[in-house]
């Protein structure tokens, strides 16, 4: 059994180190379960609720992480700037939220991802004044080739422990799921991108933060949760 596990590890390492032994990006979906910390993360923004979300986070004394789309940043540069100015972490969610399950079947898909990341990074840096070093792929898409491309460009990949705000379940069921997932080391996924339908996330965030106080958990940025080098340093 140990030999089979060792062989599998060697095969995975070989896959991740192809193409000239480029280092693959580090990948995380949770933090240290022994530390009383967790991370609130928001995808697809900036969007309709971003301004109100920033006010809520400030009121609660919480820091969060925003995985921004280049298209959304170009549409709302002032909101991207406000996120960074408030001390939250700004990360990349690529430029246009392509469906990579399909894109990866097309010729030149690796270059396409590099181009997506370059456009996103340029837009974020222009609007928010920071160069993103953490990436979350659309739909959490994760393959060895993605880690290689991300590593080549200096990114760390971060997915999530729990998220369900895009599903059709009731708000009560959704709230229940997030509160159950609120544990040390958790990375919770929600969305600030989109229209008025995201207002429900404001109620959810407040519910989570109130419960975090009761559980003695501190909401921190992803770089702090994972021990990454702080953005801008």
mmCIF file of N, CA and C in Angstrom, residues 15-149:
data_model
loop_
_atom_site.group_PDB
_atom_site.id
_atom_site.type_symbol
_atom_site.label_atom_id
_atom_site.label_comp_id
_atom_site.label_asym_id
_atom_site.label_seq_id
_atom_site.Cartn_x
_atom_site.Cartn_y
_atom_site.Cartn_z
ATOM 1 N N UNK A 15 4.058 15.055 -13.271
ATOM 2 C CA UNK A 15 3.096 15.837 -14.054
ATOM 3 C C UNK A 15 3.211 17.317 -13.752
ATOM 4 N N UNK A 16 3.431 17.635 -12.473
ATOM 5 C CA UNK A 16 3.486 19.032 -12.066
ATOM 6 C C UNK A 16 4.812 19.691 -12.405
ATOM 7 N N UNK A 17 5.838 18.886 -12.698
ATOM 8 C CA UNK A 17 7.162 19.451 -12.953
ATOM 9 C C UNK A 17 7.587 19.339 -14.414
ATOM 10 N N UNK A 18 6.652 19.032 -15.300
ATOM 11 C CA UNK A 18 6.999 18.957 -16.710
ATOM 12 C C UNK A 18 7.265 20.364 -17.241
ATOM 13 N N UNK A 19 7.473 20.477 -18.525
ATOM 14 C CA UNK A 19 7.711 21.769 -19.189
ATOM 15 C C UNK A 19 8.904 22.497 -18.579
ATOM 16 N N UNK A 20 10.066 21.779 -18.603
ATOM 17 C CA UNK A 20 11.272 22.475 -18.177
ATOM 18 C C UNK A 20 11.383 22.622 -16.675
ATOM 19 N N UNK A 21 10.725 21.734 -15.925
ATOM 20 C CA UNK A 21 10.800 21.774 -14.454
ATOM 21 C C UNK A 21 10.372 23.118 -13.871
ATOM 22 N N UNK A 22 9.391 23.747 -14.489
ATOM 23 C CA UNK A 22 8.858 24.966 -13.905
ATOM 24 C C UNK A 22 8.223 24.625 -12.572
ATOM 25 N N UNK A 23 8.386 25.470 -11.558
ATOM 26 C CA UNK A 23 7.745 25.185 -10.269
ATOM 27 C C UNK A 23 6.233 25.378 -10.371
ATOM 28 N N UNK A 24 5.492 24.426 -9.882
ATOM 29 C CA UNK A 24 4.038 24.544 -9.873
ATOM 30 C C UNK A 24 3.617 25.470 -8.751
ATOM 31 N N UNK A 25 2.513 26.156 -8.950
ATOM 32 C CA UNK A 25 1.989 27.061 -7.928
ATOM 33 C C UNK A 25 1.552 26.265 -6.702
ATOM 34 N N UNK A 26 1.729 26.854 -5.545
ATOM 35 C CA UNK A 26 1.175 26.268 -4.334
ATOM 36 C C UNK A 26 -0.347 26.380 -4.395
ATOM 37 N N UNK A 27 -1.020 25.397 -3.816
ATOM 38 C CA UNK A 27 -2.477 25.343 -3.870
ATOM 39 C C UNK A 27 -3.032 25.130 -2.469
ATOM 40 N N UNK A 28 -4.043 25.922 -2.104
ATOM 41 C CA UNK A 28 -4.672 25.805 -0.788
ATOM 42 C C UNK A 28 -6.198 25.827 -0.937
ATOM 43 N N UNK A 29 -6.862 25.131 -0.033
ATOM 44 C CA UNK A 29 -8.321 25.210 0.061
ATOM 45 C C UNK A 29 -8.762 25.425 1.501
ATOM 46 N N UNK A 30 -7.798 25.510 2.414
ATOM 47 C CA UNK A 30 -8.106 25.760 3.817
ATOM 48 C C UNK A 30 -6.843 26.201 4.530
ATOM 49 N N UNK A 31 -7.021 26.741 5.739
ATOM 50 C CA UNK A 31 -5.896 27.155 6.550
ATOM 51 C C UNK A 31 -5.648 26.181 7.688
ATOM 52 N N UNK A 32 -4.894 26.637 8.676
ATOM 53 C CA UNK A 32 -4.518 25.809 9.815
ATOM 54 C C UNK A 32 -5.728 25.596 10.740
ATOM 55 N N UNK A 33 -6.189 24.365 10.908
ATOM 56 C CA UNK A 33 -7.360 24.102 11.759
ATOM 57 C C UNK A 33 -7.068 24.287 13.251
ATOM 58 N N UNK A 34 -5.808 24.543 13.584
ATOM 59 C CA UNK A 34 -5.447 24.737 14.986
ATOM 60 C C UNK A 34 -5.446 26.214 15.384
ATOM 61 N N UNK A 35 -5.627 27.103 14.403
ATOM 62 C CA UNK A 35 -5.659 28.533 14.687
ATOM 63 C C UNK A 35 -7.093 29.050 14.631
ATOM 64 N N UNK A 36 -7.442 29.924 15.548
ATOM 65 C CA UNK A 36 -8.812 30.447 15.630
ATOM 66 C C UNK A 36 -9.028 31.576 14.624
ATOM 67 N N UNK A 37 -8.834 31.242 13.342
ATOM 68 C CA UNK A 37 -8.975 32.217 12.258
ATOM 69 C C UNK A 37 -9.732 31.573 11.099
ATOM 70 N N UNK A 38 -10.353 32.421 10.285
ATOM 71 C CA UNK A 38 -10.981 31.964 9.051
ATOM 72 C C UNK A 38 -10.950 33.112 8.060
ATOM 73 N N UNK A 39 -11.274 32.823 6.806
ATOM 74 C CA UNK A 39 -11.227 33.857 5.763
ATOM 75 C C UNK A 39 -12.556 33.975 5.040
ATOM 76 N N UNK A 40 -13.033 35.202 4.917
ATOM 77 C CA UNK A 40 -14.167 35.527 4.054
ATOM 78 C C UNK A 40 -13.598 35.900 2.690
ATOM 79 N N UNK A 41 -14.074 35.258 1.636
ATOM 80 C CA UNK A 41 -13.601 35.585 0.299
ATOM 81 C C UNK A 41 -14.782 35.851 -0.623
ATOM 82 N N UNK A 42 -14.579 36.781 -1.555
ATOM 83 C CA UNK A 42 -15.662 37.213 -2.449
ATOM 84 C C UNK A 42 -15.177 37.192 -3.896
ATOM 85 N N UNK A 43 -15.971 36.585 -4.770
ATOM 86 C CA UNK A 43 -15.605 36.417 -6.174
ATOM 87 C C UNK A 43 -16.409 37.320 -7.108
ATOM 88 N N UNK A 44 -15.850 37.495 -8.301
ATOM 89 C CA UNK A 44 -16.522 38.093 -9.470
ATOM 90 C C UNK A 44 -16.670 39.615 -9.439
ATOM 91 N N UNK A 45 -16.304 40.256 -8.344
ATOM 92 C CA UNK A 45 -16.490 41.694 -8.217
ATOM 93 C C UNK A 45 -15.377 42.493 -8.853
ATOM 94 N N UNK A 46 -15.461 43.806 -8.605
ATOM 95 C CA UNK A 46 -16.456 44.508 -7.795
ATOM 96 C C UNK A 46 -17.821 44.540 -8.483
ATOM 97 N N UNK A 47 -18.866 44.648 -7.647
ATOM 98 C CA UNK A 47 -20.210 44.660 -8.195
ATOM 99 C C UNK A 47 -21.161 45.505 -7.382
ATOM 100 N N UNK A 48 -22.437 45.186 -7.495
ATOM 101 C CA UNK A 48 -23.494 46.018 -6.920
ATOM 102 C C UNK A 48 -23.358 46.197 -5.409
ATOM 103 N N UNK A 49 -23.010 45.131 -4.686
ATOM 104 C CA UNK A 49 -23.003 45.217 -3.223
ATOM 105 C C UNK A 49 -21.644 45.581 -2.629
ATOM 106 N N UNK A 50 -20.618 45.773 -3.455
ATOM 107 C CA UNK A 50 -19.268 45.951 -2.923
ATOM 108 C C UNK A 50 -19.164 47.117 -1.945
ATOM 109 N N UNK A 51 -19.761 48.241 -2.272
ATOM 110 C CA UNK A 51 -19.696 49.408 -1.390
ATOM 111 C C UNK A 51 -20.339 49.135 -0.037
ATOM 112 N N UNK A 52 -21.516 48.550 -0.032
ATOM 113 C CA UNK A 52 -22.204 48.226 1.224
ATOM 114 C C UNK A 52 -21.460 47.140 1.995
ATOM 115 N N UNK A 53 -20.860 46.221 1.271
ATOM 116 C CA UNK A 53 -20.078 45.168 1.913
ATOM 117 C C UNK A 53 -18.878 45.758 2.647
ATOM 118 N N UNK A 54 -18.214 46.714 2.036
ATOM 119 C CA UNK A 54 -17.073 47.362 2.686
ATOM 120 C C UNK A 54 -17.507 48.071 3.974
ATOM 121 N N UNK A 55 -18.673 48.705 3.943
ATOM 122 C CA UNK A 55 -19.184 49.376 5.146
ATOM 123 C C UNK A 55 -19.461 48.366 6.257
ATOM 124 N N UNK A 56 -20.031 47.233 5.878
ATOM 125 C CA UNK A 56 -20.344 46.187 6.854
ATOM 126 C C UNK A 56 -19.068 45.614 7.462
ATOM 127 N N UNK A 57 -18.076 45.342 6.629
ATOM 128 C CA UNK A 57 -16.811 44.793 7.119
ATOM 129 C C UNK A 57 -16.113 45.779 8.059
ATOM 130 N N UNK A 58 -16.182 47.059 7.716
ATOM 131 C CA UNK A 58 -15.576 48.074 8.581
ATOM 132 C C UNK A 58 -16.304 48.135 9.922
ATOM 133 N N UNK A 59 -17.612 48.081 9.873
ATOM 134 C CA UNK A 59 -18.427 48.119 11.096
ATOM 135 C C UNK A 59 -18.086 46.952 12.025
ATOM 136 N N UNK A 60 -17.805 45.793 11.430
ATOM 137 C CA UNK A 60 -17.519 44.586 12.210
ATOM 138 C C UNK A 60 -16.033 44.414 12.504
ATOM 139 N N UNK A 61 -15.207 45.304 11.973
ATOM 140 C CA UNK A 61 -13.767 45.192 12.190
ATOM 141 C C UNK A 61 -13.165 43.959 11.543
ATOM 142 N N UNK A 62 -13.687 43.586 10.375
ATOM 143 C CA UNK A 62 -13.248 42.362 9.707
ATOM 144 C C UNK A 62 -12.470 42.671 8.436
ATOM 145 N N UNK A 63 -11.485 41.833 8.138
ATOM 146 C CA UNK A 63 -10.752 41.916 6.888
ATOM 147 C C UNK A 63 -11.148 40.743 6.009
ATOM 148 N N UNK A 64 -11.151 40.962 4.702
ATOM 149 C CA UNK A 64 -11.590 39.933 3.759
ATOM 150 C C UNK A 64 -10.689 39.925 2.534
ATOM 151 N N UNK A 65 -10.976 39.008 1.629
ATOM 152 C CA UNK A 65 -10.194 38.845 0.409
ATOM 153 C C UNK A 65 -11.136 38.867 -0.789
ATOM 154 N N UNK A 66 -10.780 39.646 -1.802
ATOM 155 C CA UNK A 66 -11.624 39.832 -2.975
ATOM 156 C C UNK A 66 -10.921 39.302 -4.219
ATOM 157 N N UNK A 67 -11.511 38.285 -4.838
ATOM 158 C CA UNK A 67 -10.989 37.735 -6.085
ATOM 159 C C UNK A 67 -11.716 38.426 -7.233
ATOM 160 N N UNK A 68 -11.045 39.369 -7.858
ATOM 161 C CA UNK A 68 -11.685 40.257 -8.825
ATOM 162 C C UNK A 68 -11.491 39.818 -10.271
ATOM 163 N N UNK A 69 -12.535 40.007 -11.061
ATOM 164 C CA UNK A 69 -12.460 39.813 -12.503
ATOM 165 C C UNK A 69 -11.969 41.098 -13.158
ATOM 166 N N UNK A 70 -11.113 40.967 -14.148
ATOM 167 C CA UNK A 70 -10.642 42.155 -14.857
ATOM 168 C C UNK A 70 -11.779 42.943 -15.465
ATOM 169 N N UNK A 71 -12.777 42.247 -16.026
ATOM 170 C CA UNK A 71 -13.918 42.928 -16.630
ATOM 171 C C UNK A 71 -14.689 43.750 -15.594
ATOM 172 N N UNK A 72 -14.846 43.210 -14.388
ATOM 173 C CA UNK A 72 -15.560 43.927 -13.331
ATOM 174 C C UNK A 72 -14.758 45.117 -12.826
ATOM 175 N N UNK A 73 -13.445 44.953 -12.746
ATOM 176 C CA UNK A 73 -12.585 46.049 -12.303
ATOM 177 C C UNK A 73 -12.637 47.208 -13.287
ATOM 178 N N UNK A 74 -12.628 46.894 -14.566
ATOM 179 C CA UNK A 74 -12.688 47.963 -15.571
ATOM 180 C C UNK A 74 -14.047 48.658 -15.541
ATOM 181 N N UNK A 75 -15.079 47.926 -15.161
ATOM 182 C CA UNK A 75 -16.417 48.522 -15.066
ATOM 183 C C UNK A 75 -16.574 49.370 -13.812
ATOM 184 N N UNK A 76 -15.875 48.992 -12.728
ATOM 185 C CA UNK A 76 -16.010 49.694 -11.446
ATOM 186 C C UNK A 76 -14.641 49.946 -10.808
ATOM 187 N N UNK A 77 -13.778 50.697 -11.464
ATOM 188 C CA UNK A 77 -12.425 50.905 -10.920
ATOM 189 C C UNK A 77 -12.430 51.574 -9.553
ATOM 190 N N UNK A 78 -13.397 52.443 -9.305
ATOM 191 C CA UNK A 78 -13.448 53.134 -8.015
ATOM 192 C C UNK A 78 -13.751 52.170 -6.873
ATOM 193 N N UNK A 79 -14.520 51.129 -7.148
ATOM 194 C CA UNK A 79 -14.826 50.138 -6.115
ATOM 195 C C UNK A 79 -13.614 49.247 -5.836
ATOM 196 N N UNK A 80 -12.883 48.904 -6.872
ATOM 197 C CA UNK A 80 -11.651 48.124 -6.682
ATOM 198 C C UNK A 80 -10.662 48.925 -5.845
ATOM 199 N N UNK A 81 -10.583 50.210 -6.126
ATOM 200 C CA UNK A 81 -9.679 51.099 -5.377
ATOM 201 C C UNK A 81 -10.101 51.172 -3.910
ATOM 202 N N UNK A 82 -11.397 51.222 -3.672
ATOM 203 C CA UNK A 82 -11.913 51.321 -2.306
ATOM 204 C C UNK A 82 -11.616 50.043 -1.506
ATOM 205 N N UNK A 83 -11.693 48.889 -2.155
ATOM 206 C CA UNK A 83 -11.388 47.620 -1.485
ATOM 207 C C UNK A 83 -9.949 47.625 -0.983
ATOM 208 N N UNK A 84 -9.032 47.996 -1.863
ATOM 209 C CA UNK A 84 -7.619 48.021 -1.480
ATOM 210 C C UNK A 84 -7.349 49.073 -0.414
ATOM 211 N N UNK A 85 -7.974 50.240 -0.550
ATOM 212 C CA UNK A 85 -7.757 51.333 0.403
ATOM 213 C C UNK A 85 -8.240 50.962 1.798
ATOM 214 N N UNK A 86 -9.234 50.076 1.880
ATOM 215 C CA UNK A 86 -9.771 49.656 3.172
ATOM 216 C C UNK A 86 -8.920 48.572 3.835
ATOM 217 N N UNK A 87 -7.868 48.152 3.151
ATOM 218 C CA UNK A 87 -6.965 47.170 3.743
ATOM 219 C C UNK A 87 -7.313 45.718 3.478
ATOM 220 N N UNK A 88 -8.239 45.485 2.570
ATOM 221 C CA UNK A 88 -8.584 44.117 2.214
ATOM 222 C C UNK A 88 -7.624 43.602 1.142
ATOM 223 N N UNK A 89 -7.579 42.304 0.977
ATOM 224 C CA UNK A 89 -6.672 41.715 0.000
ATOM 225 C C UNK A 89 -7.338 41.650 -1.362
ATOM 226 N N UNK A 90 -6.606 42.059 -2.385
ATOM 227 C CA UNK A 90 -7.109 42.048 -3.754
ATOM 228 C C UNK A 90 -6.378 40.962 -4.536
ATOM 229 N N UNK A 91 -7.138 40.044 -5.120
ATOM 230 C CA UNK A 91 -6.575 38.901 -5.844
ATOM 231 C C UNK A 91 -7.207 38.809 -7.234
ATOM 232 N N UNK A 92 -6.685 37.894 -8.030
ATOM 233 C CA UNK A 92 -7.182 37.705 -9.394
ATOM 234 C C UNK A 92 -8.166 36.547 -9.480
ATOM 235 N N UNK A 93 -9.186 36.733 -10.304
ATOM 236 C CA UNK A 93 -10.148 35.679 -10.633
ATOM 237 C C UNK A 93 -10.179 35.496 -12.144
ATOM 238 N N UNK A 94 -9.060 35.830 -12.778
ATOM 239 C CA UNK A 94 -8.865 35.916 -14.229
ATOM 240 C C UNK A 94 -9.573 37.155 -14.766
ATOM 241 N N UNK A 95 -9.622 37.268 -16.074
ATOM 242 C CA UNK A 95 -10.173 38.482 -16.670
ATOM 243 C C UNK A 95 -11.657 38.389 -16.964
ATOM 244 N N UNK A 96 -12.110 37.253 -17.514
ATOM 245 C CA UNK A 96 -13.492 37.228 -18.013
ATOM 246 C C UNK A 96 -14.287 35.981 -17.635
ATOM 247 N N UNK A 97 -13.836 35.225 -16.647
ATOM 248 C CA UNK A 97 -14.588 34.081 -16.116
ATOM 249 C C UNK A 97 -14.963 33.089 -17.208
ATOM 250 N N UNK A 98 -13.980 32.673 -17.990
ATOM 251 C CA UNK A 98 -14.205 31.659 -19.010
ATOM 252 C C UNK A 98 -14.472 30.303 -18.356
ATOM 253 N N UNK A 99 -15.138 29.438 -19.096
ATOM 254 C CA UNK A 99 -15.405 28.086 -18.627
ATOM 255 C C UNK A 99 -14.230 27.215 -19.065
ATOM 256 N N UNK A 100 -13.303 26.967 -18.147
ATOM 257 C CA UNK A 100 -12.038 26.338 -18.524
ATOM 258 C C UNK A 100 -12.172 24.853 -18.827
ATOM 259 N N UNK A 101 -13.241 24.228 -18.411
ATOM 260 C CA UNK A 101 -13.481 22.843 -18.811
ATOM 261 C C UNK A 101 -13.561 22.764 -20.335
ATOM 262 N N UNK A 102 -14.156 23.783 -20.950
ATOM 263 C CA UNK A 102 -14.257 23.837 -22.410
ATOM 264 C C UNK A 102 -13.024 24.474 -23.040
ATOM 265 N N UNK A 103 -12.512 25.542 -22.419
ATOM 266 C CA UNK A 103 -11.355 26.243 -22.982
ATOM 267 C C UNK A 103 -10.144 25.326 -23.100
ATOM 268 N N UNK A 104 -9.999 24.403 -22.149
ATOM 269 C CA UNK A 104 -8.832 23.521 -22.141
ATOM 270 C C UNK A 104 -8.843 22.520 -23.291
ATOM 271 N N UNK A 105 -9.954 22.420 -23.995
ATOM 272 C CA UNK A 105 -10.036 21.527 -25.158
ATOM 273 C C UNK A 105 -9.593 22.226 -26.445
ATOM 274 N N UNK A 106 -9.373 23.535 -26.347
ATOM 275 C CA UNK A 106 -9.022 24.321 -27.532
ATOM 276 C C UNK A 106 -7.512 24.490 -27.645
ATOM 277 N N UNK A 107 -7.047 24.694 -28.838
ATOM 278 C CA UNK A 107 -5.629 24.899 -29.083
ATOM 279 C C UNK A 107 -5.162 26.205 -28.428
ATOM 280 N N UNK A 108 -3.993 26.153 -27.808
ATOM 281 C CA UNK A 108 -3.419 27.351 -27.212
ATOM 282 C C UNK A 108 -4.024 27.739 -25.883
ATOM 283 N N UNK A 109 -4.603 26.777 -25.170
ATOM 284 C CA UNK A 109 -5.303 27.111 -23.916
ATOM 285 C C UNK A 109 -4.372 27.650 -22.838
ATOM 286 N N UNK A 110 -3.121 27.179 -22.804
ATOM 287 C CA UNK A 110 -2.189 27.677 -21.784
ATOM 288 C C UNK A 110 -1.874 29.153 -22.013
ATOM 289 N N UNK A 111 -1.622 29.502 -23.284
ATOM 290 C CA UNK A 111 -1.364 30.891 -23.618
ATOM 291 C C UNK A 111 -2.591 31.747 -23.338
ATOM 292 N N UNK A 112 -3.767 31.187 -23.585
ATOM 293 C CA UNK A 112 -5.007 31.930 -23.332
ATOM 294 C C UNK A 112 -5.121 32.279 -21.847
ATOM 295 N N UNK A 113 -4.759 31.342 -20.981
ATOM 296 C CA UNK A 113 -4.807 31.629 -19.553
ATOM 297 C C UNK A 113 -3.787 32.699 -19.179
ATOM 298 N N UNK A 114 -2.601 32.616 -19.747
ATOM 299 C CA UNK A 114 -1.591 33.640 -19.473
ATOM 300 C C UNK A 114 -2.101 35.025 -19.875
ATOM 301 N N UNK A 115 -2.758 35.102 -21.014
ATOM 302 C CA UNK A 115 -3.297 36.379 -21.484
ATOM 303 C C UNK A 115 -4.400 36.873 -20.561
ATOM 304 N N UNK A 116 -5.275 35.962 -20.114
ATOM 305 C CA UNK A 116 -6.343 36.321 -19.176
ATOM 306 C C UNK A 116 -5.763 36.896 -17.878
ATOM 307 N N UNK A 117 -4.721 36.252 -17.373
ATOM 308 C CA UNK A 117 -4.115 36.701 -16.123
ATOM 309 C C UNK A 117 -3.396 38.028 -16.293
ATOM 310 N N UNK A 118 -2.767 38.218 -17.445
ATOM 311 C CA UNK A 118 -2.065 39.479 -17.697
ATOM 312 C C UNK A 118 -3.040 40.645 -17.768
ATOM 313 N N UNK A 119 -4.172 40.458 -18.456
ATOM 314 C CA UNK A 119 -5.168 41.527 -18.556
ATOM 315 C C UNK A 119 -5.775 41.836 -17.190
ATOM 316 N N UNK A 120 -6.093 40.790 -16.454
ATOM 317 C CA UNK A 120 -6.665 40.981 -15.127
ATOM 318 C C UNK A 120 -5.705 41.724 -14.215
ATOM 319 N N UNK A 121 -4.451 41.289 -14.190
ATOM 320 C CA UNK A 121 -3.457 41.916 -13.317
ATOM 321 C C UNK A 121 -3.240 43.380 -13.668
ATOM 322 N N UNK A 122 -3.193 43.677 -14.968
ATOM 323 C CA UNK A 122 -2.991 45.062 -15.399
ATOM 324 C C UNK A 122 -4.156 45.948 -14.971
ATOM 325 N N UNK A 123 -5.369 45.448 -15.107
ATOM 326 C CA UNK A 123 -6.556 46.217 -14.727
ATOM 327 C C UNK A 123 -6.614 46.440 -13.225
ATOM 328 N N UNK A 124 -6.294 45.393 -12.455
ATOM 329 C CA UNK A 124 -6.310 45.507 -10.998
ATOM 330 C C UNK A 124 -5.245 46.482 -10.527
ATOM 331 N N UNK A 125 -4.059 46.370 -11.090
ATOM 332 C CA UNK A 125 -2.967 47.257 -10.668
ATOM 333 C C UNK A 125 -3.278 48.723 -11.012
ATOM 334 N N UNK A 126 -3.859 48.949 -12.167
ATOM 335 C CA UNK A 126 -4.198 50.315 -12.570
ATOM 336 C C UNK A 126 -5.261 50.904 -11.656
ATOM 337 N N UNK A 127 -6.270 50.115 -11.304
ATOM 338 C CA UNK A 127 -7.383 50.627 -10.503
ATOM 339 C C UNK A 127 -7.089 50.652 -9.013
ATOM 340 N N UNK A 128 -6.494 49.567 -8.504
ATOM 341 C CA UNK A 128 -6.336 49.409 -7.056
ATOM 342 C C UNK A 128 -4.924 49.676 -6.555
ATOM 343 N N UNK A 129 -3.963 49.742 -7.475
ATOM 344 C CA UNK A 129 -2.591 50.041 -7.067
ATOM 345 C C UNK A 129 -1.836 48.859 -6.493
ATOM 346 N N UNK A 130 -2.348 47.631 -6.670
ATOM 347 C CA UNK A 130 -1.660 46.434 -6.190
ATOM 348 C C UNK A 130 -1.591 45.410 -7.314
ATOM 349 N N UNK A 131 -0.500 44.648 -7.321
ATOM 350 C CA UNK A 131 -0.333 43.582 -8.302
ATOM 351 C C UNK A 131 -0.753 42.273 -7.648
ATOM 352 N N UNK A 132 -1.796 41.619 -8.133
ATOM 353 C CA UNK A 132 -2.273 40.389 -7.467
ATOM 354 C C UNK A 132 -1.246 39.264 -7.550
ATOM 355 N N UNK A 133 -1.101 38.547 -6.448
ATOM 356 C CA UNK A 133 -0.180 37.414 -6.388
ATOM 357 C C UNK A 133 -0.901 36.123 -6.018
ATOM 358 N N UNK A 134 -2.203 36.212 -5.795
ATOM 359 C CA UNK A 134 -3.018 35.037 -5.474
ATOM 360 C C UNK A 134 -4.131 34.932 -6.514
ATOM 361 N N UNK A 135 -4.392 33.731 -6.949
ATOM 362 C CA UNK A 135 -5.359 33.468 -8.017
ATOM 363 C C UNK A 135 -6.369 32.429 -7.583
ATOM 364 N N UNK A 136 -7.619 32.686 -7.914
ATOM 365 C CA UNK A 136 -8.657 31.661 -7.835
ATOM 366 C C UNK A 136 -9.233 31.501 -9.228
ATOM 367 N N UNK A 137 -9.154 30.304 -9.754
ATOM 368 C CA UNK A 137 -9.686 30.062 -11.085
ATOM 369 C C UNK A 137 -11.205 30.072 -11.075
ATOM 370 N N UNK A 138 -11.837 30.493 -12.158
ATOM 371 C CA UNK A 138 -13.299 30.413 -12.256
ATOM 372 C C UNK A 138 -13.782 28.991 -12.009
ATOM 373 N N UNK A 139 -14.831 28.864 -11.203
ATOM 374 C CA UNK A 139 -15.419 27.561 -10.864
ATOM 375 C C UNK A 139 -14.448 26.660 -10.105
ATOM 376 N N UNK A 140 -13.354 27.235 -9.591
ATOM 377 C CA UNK A 140 -12.381 26.453 -8.850
ATOM 378 C C UNK A 140 -11.620 25.460 -9.718
ATOM 379 N N UNK A 141 -11.591 25.693 -11.014
ATOM 380 C CA UNK A 141 -10.945 24.771 -11.959
ATOM 381 C C UNK A 141 -9.483 24.537 -11.566
ATOM 382 N N UNK A 142 -9.117 23.276 -11.399
ATOM 383 C CA UNK A 142 -7.772 22.943 -10.954
ATOM 384 C C UNK A 142 -7.239 21.730 -11.704
ATOM 385 N N UNK A 143 -6.167 21.949 -12.456
ATOM 386 C CA UNK A 143 -5.482 20.882 -13.187
ATOM 387 C C UNK A 143 -3.974 21.107 -13.071
ATOM 388 N N UNK A 144 -3.160 20.071 -13.269
ATOM 389 C CA UNK A 144 -1.708 20.269 -13.210
ATOM 390 C C UNK A 144 -1.205 21.386 -14.119
ATOM 391 N N UNK A 145 -1.792 21.515 -15.315
ATOM 392 C CA UNK A 145 -1.312 22.550 -16.233
ATOM 393 C C UNK A 145 -1.633 23.945 -15.714
ATOM 394 N N UNK A 146 -2.757 24.090 -15.007
ATOM 395 C CA UNK A 146 -3.109 25.381 -14.420
ATOM 396 C C UNK A 146 -2.083 25.754 -13.350
ATOM 397 N N UNK A 147 -1.708 24.806 -12.534
ATOM 398 C CA UNK A 147 -0.718 25.080 -11.491
ATOM 399 C C UNK A 147 0.634 25.470 -12.087
ATOM 400 N N UNK A 148 0.967 24.863 -13.234
ATOM 401 C CA UNK A 148 2.227 25.206 -13.895
ATOM 402 C C UNK A 148 2.200 26.626 -14.449
ATOM 403 N N UNK A 149 1.119 26.979 -15.120
ATOM 404 C CA UNK A 149 0.992 28.333 -15.664
ATOM 405 C C UNK A 149 0.989 29.353 -14.524
#
